[in-house]
Short mmCIF file of C-alpha atoms and ligand atoms in Angstrom, two decimals:
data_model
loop_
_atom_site.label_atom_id
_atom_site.label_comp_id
_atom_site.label_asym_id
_atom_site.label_seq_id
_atom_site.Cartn_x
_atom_site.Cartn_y
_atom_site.Cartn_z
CA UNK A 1 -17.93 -9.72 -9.57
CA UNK A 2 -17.23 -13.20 -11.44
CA UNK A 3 -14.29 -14.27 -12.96
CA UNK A 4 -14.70 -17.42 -14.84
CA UNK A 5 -13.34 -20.44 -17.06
CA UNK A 6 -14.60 -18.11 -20.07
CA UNK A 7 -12.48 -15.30 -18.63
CA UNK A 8 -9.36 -16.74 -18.48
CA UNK A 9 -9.58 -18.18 -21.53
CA UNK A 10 -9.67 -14.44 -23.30
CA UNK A 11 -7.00 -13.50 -21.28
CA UNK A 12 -4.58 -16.59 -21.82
CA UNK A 13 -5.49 -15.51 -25.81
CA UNK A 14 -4.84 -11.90 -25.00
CA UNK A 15 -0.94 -13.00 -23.66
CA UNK A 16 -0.72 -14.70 -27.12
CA UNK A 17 -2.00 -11.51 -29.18
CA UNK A 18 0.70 -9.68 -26.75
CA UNK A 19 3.45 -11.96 -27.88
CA UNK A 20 2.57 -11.50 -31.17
CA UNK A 21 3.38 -7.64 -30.96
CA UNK A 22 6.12 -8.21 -28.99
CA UNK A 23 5.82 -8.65 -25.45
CA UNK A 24 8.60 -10.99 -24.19
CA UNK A 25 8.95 -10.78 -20.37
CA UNK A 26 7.68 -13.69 -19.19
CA UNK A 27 6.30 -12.09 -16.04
CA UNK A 28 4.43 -9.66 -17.75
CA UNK A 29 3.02 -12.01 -19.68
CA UNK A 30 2.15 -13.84 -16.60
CA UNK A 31 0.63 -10.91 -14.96
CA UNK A 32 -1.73 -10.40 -17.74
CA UNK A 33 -3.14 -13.70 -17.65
CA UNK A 34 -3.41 -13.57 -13.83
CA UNK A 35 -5.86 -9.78 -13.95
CA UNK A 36 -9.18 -10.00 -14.19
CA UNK A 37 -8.99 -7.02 -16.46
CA UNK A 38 -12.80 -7.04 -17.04
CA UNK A 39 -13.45 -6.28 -13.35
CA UNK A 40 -11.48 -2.91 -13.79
CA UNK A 41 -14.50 -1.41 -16.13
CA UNK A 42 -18.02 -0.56 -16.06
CA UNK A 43 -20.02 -3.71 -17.14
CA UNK A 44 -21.07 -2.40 -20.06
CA UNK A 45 -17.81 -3.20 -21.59
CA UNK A 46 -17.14 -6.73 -20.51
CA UNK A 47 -17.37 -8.16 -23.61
CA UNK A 48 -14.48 -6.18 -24.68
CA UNK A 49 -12.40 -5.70 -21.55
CA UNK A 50 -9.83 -8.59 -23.40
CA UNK A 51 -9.47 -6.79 -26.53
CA UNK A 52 -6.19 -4.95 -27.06
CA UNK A 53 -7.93 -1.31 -26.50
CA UNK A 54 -8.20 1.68 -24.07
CA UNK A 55 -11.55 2.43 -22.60
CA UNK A 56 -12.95 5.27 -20.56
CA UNK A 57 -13.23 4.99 -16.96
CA UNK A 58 -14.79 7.75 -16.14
CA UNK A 59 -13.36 11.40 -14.97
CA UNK A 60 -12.53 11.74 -18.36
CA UNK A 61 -10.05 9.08 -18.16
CA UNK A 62 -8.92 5.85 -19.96
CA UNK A 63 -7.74 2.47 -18.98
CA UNK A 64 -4.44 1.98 -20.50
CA UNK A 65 -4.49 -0.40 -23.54
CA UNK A 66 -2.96 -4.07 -22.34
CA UNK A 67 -0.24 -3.94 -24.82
CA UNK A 68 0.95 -0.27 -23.35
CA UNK A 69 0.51 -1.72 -20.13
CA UNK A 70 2.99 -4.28 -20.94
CA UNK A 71 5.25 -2.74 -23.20
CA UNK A 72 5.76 -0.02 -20.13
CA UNK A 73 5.61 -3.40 -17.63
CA UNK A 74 8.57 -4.78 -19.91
CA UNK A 75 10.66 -1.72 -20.15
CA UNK A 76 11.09 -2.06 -15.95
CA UNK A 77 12.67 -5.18 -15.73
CA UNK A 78 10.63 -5.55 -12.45
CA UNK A 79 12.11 -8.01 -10.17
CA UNK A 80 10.38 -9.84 -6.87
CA UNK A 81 9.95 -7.00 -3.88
CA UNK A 82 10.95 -4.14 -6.36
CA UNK A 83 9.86 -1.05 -4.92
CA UNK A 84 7.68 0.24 -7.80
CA UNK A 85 6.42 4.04 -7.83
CA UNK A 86 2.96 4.11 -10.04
CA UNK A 87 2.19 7.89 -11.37
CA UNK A 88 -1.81 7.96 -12.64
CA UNK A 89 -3.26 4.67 -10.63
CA UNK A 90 -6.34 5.25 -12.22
CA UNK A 91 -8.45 1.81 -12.96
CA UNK A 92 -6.16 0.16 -11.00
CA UNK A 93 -4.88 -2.25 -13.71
CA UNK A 94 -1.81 -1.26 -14.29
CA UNK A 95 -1.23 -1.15 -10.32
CA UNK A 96 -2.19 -4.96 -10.20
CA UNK A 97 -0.21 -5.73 -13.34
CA UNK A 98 2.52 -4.62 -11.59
CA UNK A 99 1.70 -6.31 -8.25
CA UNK A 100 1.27 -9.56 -10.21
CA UNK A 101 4.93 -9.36 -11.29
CA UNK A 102 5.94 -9.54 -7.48
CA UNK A 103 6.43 -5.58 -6.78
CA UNK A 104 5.67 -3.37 -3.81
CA UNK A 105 3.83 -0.67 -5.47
CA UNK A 106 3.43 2.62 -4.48
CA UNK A 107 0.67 4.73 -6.40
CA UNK A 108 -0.82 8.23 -7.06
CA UNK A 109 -3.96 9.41 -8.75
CA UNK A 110 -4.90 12.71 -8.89
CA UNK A 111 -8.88 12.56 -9.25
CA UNK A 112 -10.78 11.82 -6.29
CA UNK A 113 -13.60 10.20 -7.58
CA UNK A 114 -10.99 7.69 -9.73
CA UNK A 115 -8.52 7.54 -6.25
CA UNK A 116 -11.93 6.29 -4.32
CA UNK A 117 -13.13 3.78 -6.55
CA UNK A 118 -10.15 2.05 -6.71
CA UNK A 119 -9.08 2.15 -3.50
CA UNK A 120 -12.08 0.20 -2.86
CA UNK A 121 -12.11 -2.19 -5.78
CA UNK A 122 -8.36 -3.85 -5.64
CA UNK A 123 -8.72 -5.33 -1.76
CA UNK A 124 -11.86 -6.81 -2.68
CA UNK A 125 -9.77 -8.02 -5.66
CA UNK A 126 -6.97 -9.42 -2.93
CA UNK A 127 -4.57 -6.99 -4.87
CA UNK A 128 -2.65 -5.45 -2.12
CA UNK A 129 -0.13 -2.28 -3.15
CA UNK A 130 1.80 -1.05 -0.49
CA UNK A 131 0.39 2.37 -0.76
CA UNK A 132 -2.48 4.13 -2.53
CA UNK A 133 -2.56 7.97 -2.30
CA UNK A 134 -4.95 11.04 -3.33
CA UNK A 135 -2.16 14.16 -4.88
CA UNK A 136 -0.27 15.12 -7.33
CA UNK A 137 2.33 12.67 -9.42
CA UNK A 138 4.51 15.13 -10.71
CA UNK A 139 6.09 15.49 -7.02
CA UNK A 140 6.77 11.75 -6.32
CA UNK A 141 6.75 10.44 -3.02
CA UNK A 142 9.69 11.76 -1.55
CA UNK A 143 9.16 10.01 2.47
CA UNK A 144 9.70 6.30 0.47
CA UNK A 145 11.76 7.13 -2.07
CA UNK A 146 14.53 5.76 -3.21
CA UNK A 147 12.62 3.68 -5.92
CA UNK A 148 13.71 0.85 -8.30
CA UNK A 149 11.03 2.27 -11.07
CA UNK A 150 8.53 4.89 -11.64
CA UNK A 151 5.93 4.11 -14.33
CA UNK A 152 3.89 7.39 -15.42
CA UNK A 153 0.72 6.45 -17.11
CA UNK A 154 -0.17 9.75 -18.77
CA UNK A 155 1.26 11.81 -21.06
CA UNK A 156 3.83 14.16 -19.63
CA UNK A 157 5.52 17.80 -21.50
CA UNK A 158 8.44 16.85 -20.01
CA UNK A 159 10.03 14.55 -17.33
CA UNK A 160 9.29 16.01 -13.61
CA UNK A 161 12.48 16.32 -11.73
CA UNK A 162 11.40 14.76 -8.41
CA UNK A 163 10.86 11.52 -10.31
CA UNK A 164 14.35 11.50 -11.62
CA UNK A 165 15.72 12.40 -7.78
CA UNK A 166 13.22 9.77 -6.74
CA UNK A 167 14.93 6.58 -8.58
CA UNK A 168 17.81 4.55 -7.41
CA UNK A 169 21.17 4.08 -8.90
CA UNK A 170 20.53 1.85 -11.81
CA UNK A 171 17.05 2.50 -11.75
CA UNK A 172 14.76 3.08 -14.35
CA UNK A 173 11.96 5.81 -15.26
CA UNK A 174 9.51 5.06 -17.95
CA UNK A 175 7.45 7.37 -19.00
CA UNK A 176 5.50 9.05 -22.11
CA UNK A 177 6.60 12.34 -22.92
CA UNK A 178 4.98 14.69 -25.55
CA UNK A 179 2.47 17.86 -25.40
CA UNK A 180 -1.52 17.10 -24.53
CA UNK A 181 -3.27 16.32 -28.16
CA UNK A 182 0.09 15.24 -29.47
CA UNK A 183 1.38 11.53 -29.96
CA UNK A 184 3.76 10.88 -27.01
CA UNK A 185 7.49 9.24 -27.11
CA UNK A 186 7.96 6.39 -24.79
CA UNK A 187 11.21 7.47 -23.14
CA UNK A 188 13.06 5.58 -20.08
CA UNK A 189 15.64 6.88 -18.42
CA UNK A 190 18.07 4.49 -16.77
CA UNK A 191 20.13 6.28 -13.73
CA UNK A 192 23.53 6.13 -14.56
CA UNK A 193 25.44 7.79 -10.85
CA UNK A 194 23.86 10.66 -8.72
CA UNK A 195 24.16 13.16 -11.86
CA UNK A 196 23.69 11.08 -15.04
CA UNK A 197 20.98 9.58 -16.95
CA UNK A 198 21.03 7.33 -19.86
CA UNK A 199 17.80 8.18 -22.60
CA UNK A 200 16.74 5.66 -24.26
CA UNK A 201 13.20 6.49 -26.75
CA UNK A 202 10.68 3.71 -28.19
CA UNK A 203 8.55 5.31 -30.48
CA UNK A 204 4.89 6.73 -30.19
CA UNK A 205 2.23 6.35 -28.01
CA UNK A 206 -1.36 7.98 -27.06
CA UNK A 207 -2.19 8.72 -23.51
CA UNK A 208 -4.31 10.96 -21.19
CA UNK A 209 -2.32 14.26 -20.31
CA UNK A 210 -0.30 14.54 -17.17
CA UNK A 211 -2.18 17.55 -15.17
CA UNK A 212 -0.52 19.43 -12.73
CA UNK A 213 -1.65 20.41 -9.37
CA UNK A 214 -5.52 21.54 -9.54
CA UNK A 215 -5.68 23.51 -6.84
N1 SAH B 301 -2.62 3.25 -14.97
C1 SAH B 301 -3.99 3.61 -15.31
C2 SAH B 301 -4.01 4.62 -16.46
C3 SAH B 301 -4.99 5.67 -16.18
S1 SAH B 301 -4.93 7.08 -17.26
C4 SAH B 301 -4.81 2.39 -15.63
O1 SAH B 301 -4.24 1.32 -15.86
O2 SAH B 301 -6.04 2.50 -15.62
C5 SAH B 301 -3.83 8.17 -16.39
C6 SAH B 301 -4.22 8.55 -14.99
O3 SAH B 301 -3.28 9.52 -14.54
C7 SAH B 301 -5.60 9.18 -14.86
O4 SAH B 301 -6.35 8.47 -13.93
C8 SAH B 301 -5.30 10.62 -14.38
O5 SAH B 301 -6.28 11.14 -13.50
C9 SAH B 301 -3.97 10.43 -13.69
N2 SAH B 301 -3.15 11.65 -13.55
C10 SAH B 301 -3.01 12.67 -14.43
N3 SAH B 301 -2.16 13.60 -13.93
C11 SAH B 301 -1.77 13.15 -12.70
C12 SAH B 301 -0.90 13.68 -11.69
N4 SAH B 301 -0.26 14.85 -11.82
N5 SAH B 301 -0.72 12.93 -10.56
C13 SAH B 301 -1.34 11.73 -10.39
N6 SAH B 301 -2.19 11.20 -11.32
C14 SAH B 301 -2.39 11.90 -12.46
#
């Protein structure tokens, strides 16, 4: 596991391809020249771990591509000790994104083999979330909840209503929402009081499907 001069030198012109399409938090920015992304994917694909694409990562499932990553980053306004609620951890890279803006993340994966790997991988990465769990996203974490944010990193019918009971007042929920095999709408949902949300949409993306429960 190396990370070298050659590394960071695709990632610092990754930031700048970023900023080119838009990216403007300086923090996420930041965070994307700080992760080694290329250690979040099977060697075979080094040499393309800095281009802006998704990848497979095995159980059938993709790491995000580093401008969704960012664009969903941006959208939470994540501040230092934010308490951060992940939905699909996945590689990992989104969870140490998120860590590398300064927030206590909190972070649920749903396939074993995915929830094992990279529950091994970020420590030795000295990426430390507060909490990496095995179950299913679409019922939160309801013993640490209040949250400031929940990110949901796959593709979602529609927007599970223990996240929205999950966030804060002025919180926000970002997440993807559109049918499996469909282009998805980037939707957040700022929480206005204990009944109210604010919608706000950002156009189309392509992620994974949110499953529900296997079992
Ligand atoms: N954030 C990840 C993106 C992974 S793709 C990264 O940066 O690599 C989406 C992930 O969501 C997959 O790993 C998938 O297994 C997981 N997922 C799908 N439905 C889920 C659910 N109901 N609960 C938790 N994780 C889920």
């Amino acid at each position: 596991m190396k990370d070298t001069a050659k590394h960071q030198g695709l990632r610092n012109q990754l930031a700048s391809v970023l900023q080119q399409k838009g990216i403007t938090d300086k923090n996420v920015l930041d965070a994307i020249k700080k992760v080694p992304r290329h250690l979040f994917l099977n060697s075979s694909f080094e040499d393309y771990a800095y281009q802006d694409k998704a990848f497979p990562i095995g159980a059938g499932q993709t790491i995000s591509q580093p401008y969704t990553v960012a664009f969903q980053s941006q959208l939470l306004e994540v501040k230092k000790d934010d308490m951060v609620l992940e939905i699909g951890t996945g590689s990992g890279y989104q969870t140490a994104v998120l860590y590398a803006m300064g927030a206590k993340v909190y972070s649920i994966e749903r396939q074993h083999e995915l929830f094992k790997s990279t529950s091994l991988l970020l420590p030795k990465l000295n990426i430390r979330p507060k909490l990496l769990t095995f179950g299913d996203g679409y019922k939160g974490l309801p013993n640490y909840a209040p949250f400031d944010s929940i990110i949901v990193t796959a593709g979602a019918p529609m927007i599970p209503q223990p996240l929205m009971a999950q966030l804060k007042i002025g919180g926000r929920l970002v997440i993807p929402v559109g049918g499996d095999g469909e282009p998805q709408i980037m939707t957040m949902l700022v929480r206005k009081n204990e009944t109210q949300f604010e919608r706000h949409e950002f156009g189309e993306f392509r992620f994974v499907p949110l499953l529900e429960n296997k079992n």
